[in-house]
Amino acid sequence: NQAGSILTSVRQGIKEDTIDIYAEAKVATMEIVVMNNNGNTVTDVAILGRIPFKGVKDIATGEDLGTTLDTKLVSMLSSDVRNAAEFKVYYSENGEATKDLQDAANGWIENPESLDNIKSYLIVPVNEEYEMKETEILRFTYQYEIPANLSHNEDIYGTFLAYFTNN
């Protein structure tokens, strides 16, 4: 409802905001924040995520998150300039893609011709030797479109899971 309103969730439950029903489509920004709070460096960092779409599941548990409508990715993912490394982002139309870049069923591509059907993203460091330092924070954002003419009680959930090796 409020222009420029921000919802933040770092695995602390549901965050709510109100969007007027039957309004025009809106572009929202999702922020992905990963912090190394392990007390030491981590390697083999990969961030697997899903944009909000009907049927989106929690990556770790497979539980349906309850999204009641489909959204559309309208921007490529952006890496925050403060990130300590350079990252590659892969995109897939597969809503259940895994982090395995070699599995053709995942359909990972770096430069999709269209973002209209993208459901998953995978963020990996360009340098395979990258070590994420203790307390280091990584930030990424993307924009997605919430469709027009929403009815009452619609729910939108995006999700991501960070993979790493604890050193």
C-alpha positions as MATLAB code, in Angstrom:
seq = 'NQAGSILTSVRQGIKEDTIDIYAEAKVATMEIVVMNNNGNTVTDVAILGRIPFKGVKDIATGEDLGTTLDTKLVSMLSSDVRNAAEFKVYYSENGEATKDLQDAANGWIENPESLDNIKSYLIVPVNEEYEMKETEILRFTYQYEIPANLSHNEDIYGTFLAYFTNN';
ca = [
       0.000    0.000    0.000;
       2.742    2.456    0.964;
       5.020    3.503   -1.874;
       8.570    2.563   -0.984;
       7.603    0.390    1.980;
      10.210   -2.194    2.925;
       9.710   -5.638    4.436;
      12.745   -7.396    5.850;
      12.986  -11.023    6.932;
      16.145  -12.855    7.850;
      14.593  -16.194    8.746;
      12.552  -14.707   11.531;
       9.101  -15.554   10.245;
       6.437  -13.958    8.147;
       6.501  -10.260    7.330;
       3.299   -8.613    6.190;
       2.303   -5.586    4.203;
      -0.914   -4.578    2.502;
      -1.413   -4.073   -1.206;
      -4.674   -2.514   -2.351;
      -6.978   -5.023   -4.009;
      -7.818   -4.582   -7.689;
      -4.917   -2.126   -8.049;
      -2.421   -1.916  -10.898;
       0.542   -4.291  -11.039;
       3.400   -3.304   -8.727;
       7.139   -3.876   -8.884;
       8.652   -5.069   -5.613;
      12.293   -5.545   -4.637;
      13.513   -8.686   -2.888;
      16.745   -8.454   -0.908;
      18.819  -11.565   -0.280;
      21.114  -11.225    2.729;
      23.583  -13.946    3.742;
      25.804  -13.555    6.802;
      28.602  -15.860    7.907;
      27.896  -16.305   11.611;
      29.789  -19.594   11.952;
      32.769  -18.273   13.892;
      35.238  -19.066   11.074;
      35.568  -18.860    7.282;
      33.334  -20.817    4.928;
      33.989  -21.961    1.357;
      31.972  -23.521   -1.490;
      29.334  -20.813   -1.092;
      26.219  -21.155   -3.248;
      22.875  -19.425   -2.799;
      19.872  -21.196   -4.325;
      16.649  -19.219   -4.413;
      13.115  -19.026   -5.768;
      11.099  -15.995   -6.729;
       7.498  -15.976   -5.458;
       5.224  -18.234   -7.555;
       2.220  -20.438   -6.899;
       3.544  -23.747   -5.548;
       6.958  -22.416   -4.445;
       8.456  -24.741   -1.829;
      10.913  -24.315    1.017;
      14.224  -25.458   -0.472;
      15.384  -27.309    2.651;
      12.109  -29.045    3.606;
      10.088  -29.217    0.381;
       7.109  -27.708    2.231;
       4.748  -25.619    0.097;
       5.097  -22.029    1.311;
       1.530  -21.064    0.399;
       2.053  -18.506   -2.343;
      -1.339  -17.983   -3.972;
      -0.304  -16.238   -7.205;
       2.472  -16.082   -9.752;
       4.877  -13.161   -9.901;
       7.293  -12.357  -12.704;
      10.986  -11.537  -12.453;
      11.547   -8.120  -14.066;
      15.259   -7.589  -13.392;
      18.384   -9.672  -13.298;
      19.839  -10.162   -9.829;
      22.216   -7.424   -8.715;
      25.191   -7.929   -6.449;
      25.758   -5.244   -3.821;
      28.902   -3.188   -4.485;
      30.042   -3.925   -0.922;
      30.191   -7.676   -1.535;
      33.775   -8.851   -1.040;
      33.789  -11.001   -4.183;
      32.400  -11.147   -7.693;
      29.492  -13.531   -8.291;
      27.841  -15.291  -11.236;
      24.071  -15.689  -11.300;
      22.339  -18.532  -13.098;
      18.608  -18.609  -13.868;
      16.158  -21.453  -14.408;
      12.505  -21.911  -15.331;
      12.527  -25.026  -13.125;
      10.828  -24.193   -9.813;
      12.543  -27.135   -8.140;
      16.048  -26.792   -9.613;
      18.925  -27.926   -7.416;
      22.315  -26.260   -7.107;
      23.863  -28.820   -9.483;
      25.015  -26.867  -12.545;
      25.832  -30.121  -14.366;
      22.289  -31.550  -14.129;
      20.589  -30.615  -17.413;
      17.137  -31.016  -15.805;
      17.858  -27.889  -13.770;
      18.129  -25.805  -16.943;
      20.624  -23.292  -15.545;
      21.602  -20.439  -17.892;
      23.477  -17.193  -17.242;
      21.731  -14.955  -19.746;
      18.109  -15.946  -20.320;
      16.429  -14.499  -23.413;
      13.413  -13.638  -21.269;
      12.800  -13.385  -17.522;
       9.059  -14.091  -17.876;
       9.205  -17.751  -16.802;
      12.208  -17.693  -14.450;
      11.464  -19.324  -11.105;
      14.882  -20.153   -9.632;
      18.286  -18.512   -9.334;
      21.710  -19.740   -8.259;
      24.433  -17.377   -7.055;
      28.029  -18.635   -6.977;
      31.380  -16.858   -6.607;
      33.386  -16.381   -9.795;
      36.552  -17.380   -7.900;
      36.102  -20.999   -6.800;
      38.710  -20.380   -4.058;
      36.601  -17.648   -2.440;
      36.493  -17.776    1.372;
      33.686  -15.934    3.095;
      35.128  -14.360    6.219;
      33.593  -14.548    9.682;
      30.737  -11.980   10.044;
      30.963  -11.120    6.320;
      27.646  -10.187    4.746;
      26.589  -10.723    1.129;
      23.675   -8.832   -0.378;
      21.812   -9.263   -3.647;
      18.543   -7.842   -4.948;
      16.049   -8.487   -7.686;
      12.803   -6.926   -8.780;
       9.622   -8.826   -9.482;
       6.157   -7.819  -10.576;
       3.135   -8.437   -8.392;
       0.182   -8.808  -10.765;
      -2.705   -6.374  -11.046;
      -6.204   -6.935   -9.714;
      -5.323   -8.885   -6.574;
      -8.226  -10.224   -4.576;
      -8.429  -10.481   -0.796;
      -6.001  -12.667    1.190;
      -3.321  -13.304   -1.408;
       0.049  -14.515   -0.080;
       3.485  -14.071   -1.663;
       6.616  -15.914   -0.474;
      10.098  -16.050   -1.929;
      12.835  -18.231   -0.483;
      16.537  -18.992   -0.648;
      19.030  -21.327    0.964;
      22.766  -20.732    1.394;
      25.059  -23.731    0.968;
      28.653  -23.688    2.206;
      31.483  -25.743    3.678;
      32.268  -24.766    7.269;
      36.070  -24.578    7.686;
];
